Structures are given as C-alpha cells and as structure tokens.
Short mmCIF file of C-alpha atoms in Angstrom, two decimals:
data_model
loop_
_atom_site.label_atom_id
_atom_site.label_comp_id
_atom_site.label_asym_id
_atom_site.label_seq_id
_atom_site.Cartn_x
_atom_site.Cartn_y
_atom_site.Cartn_z
CA MET A 1 103.79 129.63 93.46
CA THR A 2 102.86 128.16 96.59
CA ASN A 3 104.14 125.23 97.49
CA PRO A 4 101.18 122.89 98.16
CA ALA A 5 103.90 120.53 101.30
CA PHE A 6 103.71 123.30 104.18
CA ALA A 7 99.74 123.06 103.35
CA GLY A 8 100.08 122.12 106.77
CA HIS A 9 97.41 119.31 107.97
CA PRO A 10 98.07 117.06 110.52
CA PHE A 11 96.30 113.88 108.47
CA GLY A 12 98.28 110.58 108.04
CA THR A 13 101.02 111.62 110.11
CA VAL A 14 99.66 112.70 113.31
CA ILE A 15 95.52 111.54 113.21
CA THR A 16 96.70 108.12 111.54
CA GLU A 17 93.82 105.35 110.68
CA ALA A 18 94.77 104.09 113.71
CA THR A 19 93.65 107.37 115.93
CA LEU A 20 90.54 106.90 113.50
CA ARG A 21 89.63 104.01 114.05
CA GLN A 22 89.56 104.29 118.57
CA ALA A 23 88.14 107.68 117.38
CA PHE A 24 84.88 105.90 115.51
CA GLY A 25 85.27 102.48 116.79
CA THR A 26 83.11 103.57 120.05
CA LEU A 27 80.40 105.45 118.14
CA THR A 28 77.05 103.49 117.47
CA GLN A 29 75.30 106.63 116.61
CA TRP A 30 75.08 108.12 113.52
CA GLU A 31 75.01 112.01 115.03
CA ASP A 32 78.20 110.63 117.12
CA LYS A 33 80.18 109.81 114.29
CA TYR A 34 78.68 113.41 112.86
CA ARG A 35 80.42 115.48 115.54
CA GLN A 36 83.47 113.20 115.16
CA LEU A 37 83.91 114.65 111.19
CA ILE A 38 82.75 117.76 111.71
CA LEU A 39 86.00 118.08 114.69
CA LEU A 40 87.96 116.07 111.87
CA GLY A 41 87.04 118.84 109.42
CA LYS A 42 87.77 121.26 111.99
CA GLN A 43 91.89 120.56 112.12
CA LEU A 44 91.74 120.48 108.38
CA PRO A 45 93.56 123.99 107.26
CA ALA A 46 91.76 126.30 105.22
CA ALA A 47 93.63 126.68 102.17
CA THR A 48 94.48 129.45 101.15
CA ASP A 49 93.11 131.27 97.56
CA ALA A 50 97.11 130.56 96.01
CA LEU A 51 96.60 126.29 96.89
CA LYS A 52 93.29 126.16 95.86
CA ALA A 53 94.35 127.50 92.55
CA GLN A 54 96.94 124.23 92.80
CA ALA A 55 94.23 121.87 93.69
CA ARG A 56 91.66 120.35 90.86
CA GLU A 57 87.85 121.02 92.15
CA ILE A 58 85.73 118.24 92.36
CA PRO A 59 83.20 118.26 90.37
CA GLY A 60 79.98 116.03 91.17
CA CYS A 61 80.16 117.30 95.35
CA GLU A 62 77.16 118.53 97.32
CA ASN A 63 79.74 121.23 98.39
CA ARG A 64 82.46 123.00 96.40
CA VAL A 65 85.95 120.85 97.32
CA TRP A 66 89.36 120.83 96.23
CA LEU A 67 92.24 118.41 96.35
CA GLY A 68 95.35 118.34 95.41
CA ALA A 69 98.90 116.27 95.17
CA THR A 70 102.37 116.95 95.29
CA PRO A 71 105.04 114.55 95.42
CA ALA A 72 107.28 114.19 97.83
CA ALA A 73 111.31 113.46 96.95
CA ASP A 74 110.75 109.95 97.79
CA GLY A 75 108.22 109.76 95.60
CA ALA A 76 105.60 109.63 97.94
CA LEU A 77 102.30 111.81 97.15
CA HIS A 78 101.72 114.67 99.17
CA PHE A 79 97.86 115.86 99.29
CA PHE A 80 96.06 118.68 100.36
CA GLY A 81 92.41 120.13 100.18
CA ASP A 82 89.84 121.95 101.40
CA SER A 83 85.98 122.44 101.04
CA GLU A 84 82.75 124.73 102.20
CA GLY A 85 81.12 122.64 103.99
CA ARG A 86 81.65 121.13 107.50
CA ILE A 87 80.56 117.70 107.01
CA VAL A 88 82.77 117.23 103.40
CA ARG A 89 85.96 118.66 105.38
CA GLY A 90 85.51 116.06 107.49
CA LEU A 91 85.05 112.83 105.01
CA LEU A 92 88.15 115.00 103.02
CA ALA A 93 90.42 114.68 106.72
CA VAL A 94 89.20 110.80 106.60
CA LEU A 95 90.28 110.32 102.69
CA LEU A 96 93.06 112.46 103.73
CA THR A 97 94.26 109.88 106.56
CA ALA A 98 94.06 107.25 104.00
CA VAL A 99 96.01 108.47 101.72
CA GLU A 100 98.49 110.84 102.79
CA GLY A 101 101.70 109.95 102.25
CA LYS A 102 101.71 106.82 100.82
CA ARG A 103 103.43 106.19 96.51
CA PRO A 104 101.41 106.13 94.13
CA ALA A 105 101.73 102.08 92.87
CA GLU A 106 100.16 101.97 97.07
CA LEU A 107 97.01 104.26 95.61
CA LEU A 108 96.53 102.35 92.86
CA GLU A 109 96.55 98.68 94.92
CA HIS A 110 94.05 100.23 97.68
CA ASP A 111 90.45 101.75 98.19
CA PRO A 112 90.98 105.26 99.21
CA LEU A 113 87.02 104.87 100.48
CA ALA A 114 87.40 101.28 102.70
CA LEU A 115 88.54 103.34 106.28
CA PHE A 116 85.09 104.89 105.49
CA ASP A 117 83.58 101.30 105.08
CA GLU A 118 85.66 99.89 108.68
CA LEU A 119 84.75 103.24 110.15
CA GLY A 120 80.72 102.73 109.09
CA LEU A 121 80.83 106.47 107.34
CA ARG A 122 79.40 105.35 104.59
CA ALA A 123 76.51 103.85 104.71
CA GLN A 124 74.71 107.08 106.33
CA LEU A 125 76.00 109.68 103.78
CA SER A 126 73.38 111.06 101.55
CA ALA A 127 72.94 110.05 97.60
CA SER A 128 75.05 113.46 96.61
CA ARG A 129 77.88 113.14 99.26
CA SER A 130 78.37 109.65 98.51
CA GLN A 131 78.82 110.77 95.32
CA GLY A 132 80.95 113.03 96.06
CA LEU A 133 83.10 111.21 98.87
CA ALA A 134 83.19 108.63 94.32
CA ALA A 135 84.53 111.63 93.41
CA MET A 136 87.05 112.70 95.66
CA ALA A 137 88.39 109.06 95.45
CA ALA A 138 88.77 109.04 91.54
CA ALA A 139 90.62 111.91 91.41
CA VAL A 140 93.20 110.79 94.47
CA GLN A 141 93.36 107.77 92.10
CA ASP A 142 93.53 110.57 89.22
CA ALA A 143 96.28 112.05 90.79
CA ALA A 144 98.37 108.52 91.39
CA ARG A 145 98.19 107.78 87.77
CA GLN A 146 99.44 111.01 87.31
CA ALA A 147 102.86 110.54 88.89
CA LEU A 148 103.13 107.13 87.74
CA VAL A 149 103.44 108.75 83.67
#
C-alpha cells in the first residue's frame, strides 16, 4: 500500500493561506484569478493509481476528483488529492492549503471554504463547480469526523 503521506504537495506548508492572500489580493479580474488557479493546480503532483485507490472519488464534481486523508503521528490530518480538470485542480490546491495539517476538531469548527470567499473565488464559479467544491469541503469534514471516532 502506498503511503499517502508521501503524496508530496506544497499546499498548507510551502504555499500557505497568507501566500494565497498575497497572490490573489491584487487580482481584480476573474480571468486573472482563473490563471492563478491553473498555476496552483500545476503544482499539485499527479496522484498515482495507488493513491487514487486509497482516496475517495468525490461525487457531484464537474471533473473526476479524488481526495484522501491520513492521520499524522501528532493527530493532524494529511490530505492528498487529484483531479482531471485544470481549474478543479486549482480549486483542490486552495482547499488543500486551507485544510492541510489541521486537527480534526479544528477542521470541524471552521468552514473549509472560508478561504475561497476571502479570496473572491466562489462568486464566479459555475453552479456545477460550486456544487463540486461543496462536495470536496464535505469530504474534508467527513474525514475529520471519521478521524475523531
């Protein structure tokens, strides 16, 4: 079995919420925000088939999306994922930045999508992308609930 802790993405560690606030803070046009999302998505390593098998495929997304979590020794959760769509990969990268390395109780106390609102990313999403993003956030909270059991 492949260890998801070695999925190796920079989100939540190298790329932080502060980094994203800085990157998106100067962007006023939706097209520029789209480009930034695509650039973020390119930094998300493609998940191997073994990792995808350990992750949960998220229903309700415009593109196929896989999201998984494993507990770290300190009780925090490590998240990993992938998507077939460029924009969705970028949305997943922002989500990973918001949730990576947090403890289950903290994930349940805070809306995983608050960062999207702060960055102005949810307002222009299509209905299907908004639905998929909500499904990804629900999967994060499900993983947090399961980790507390």
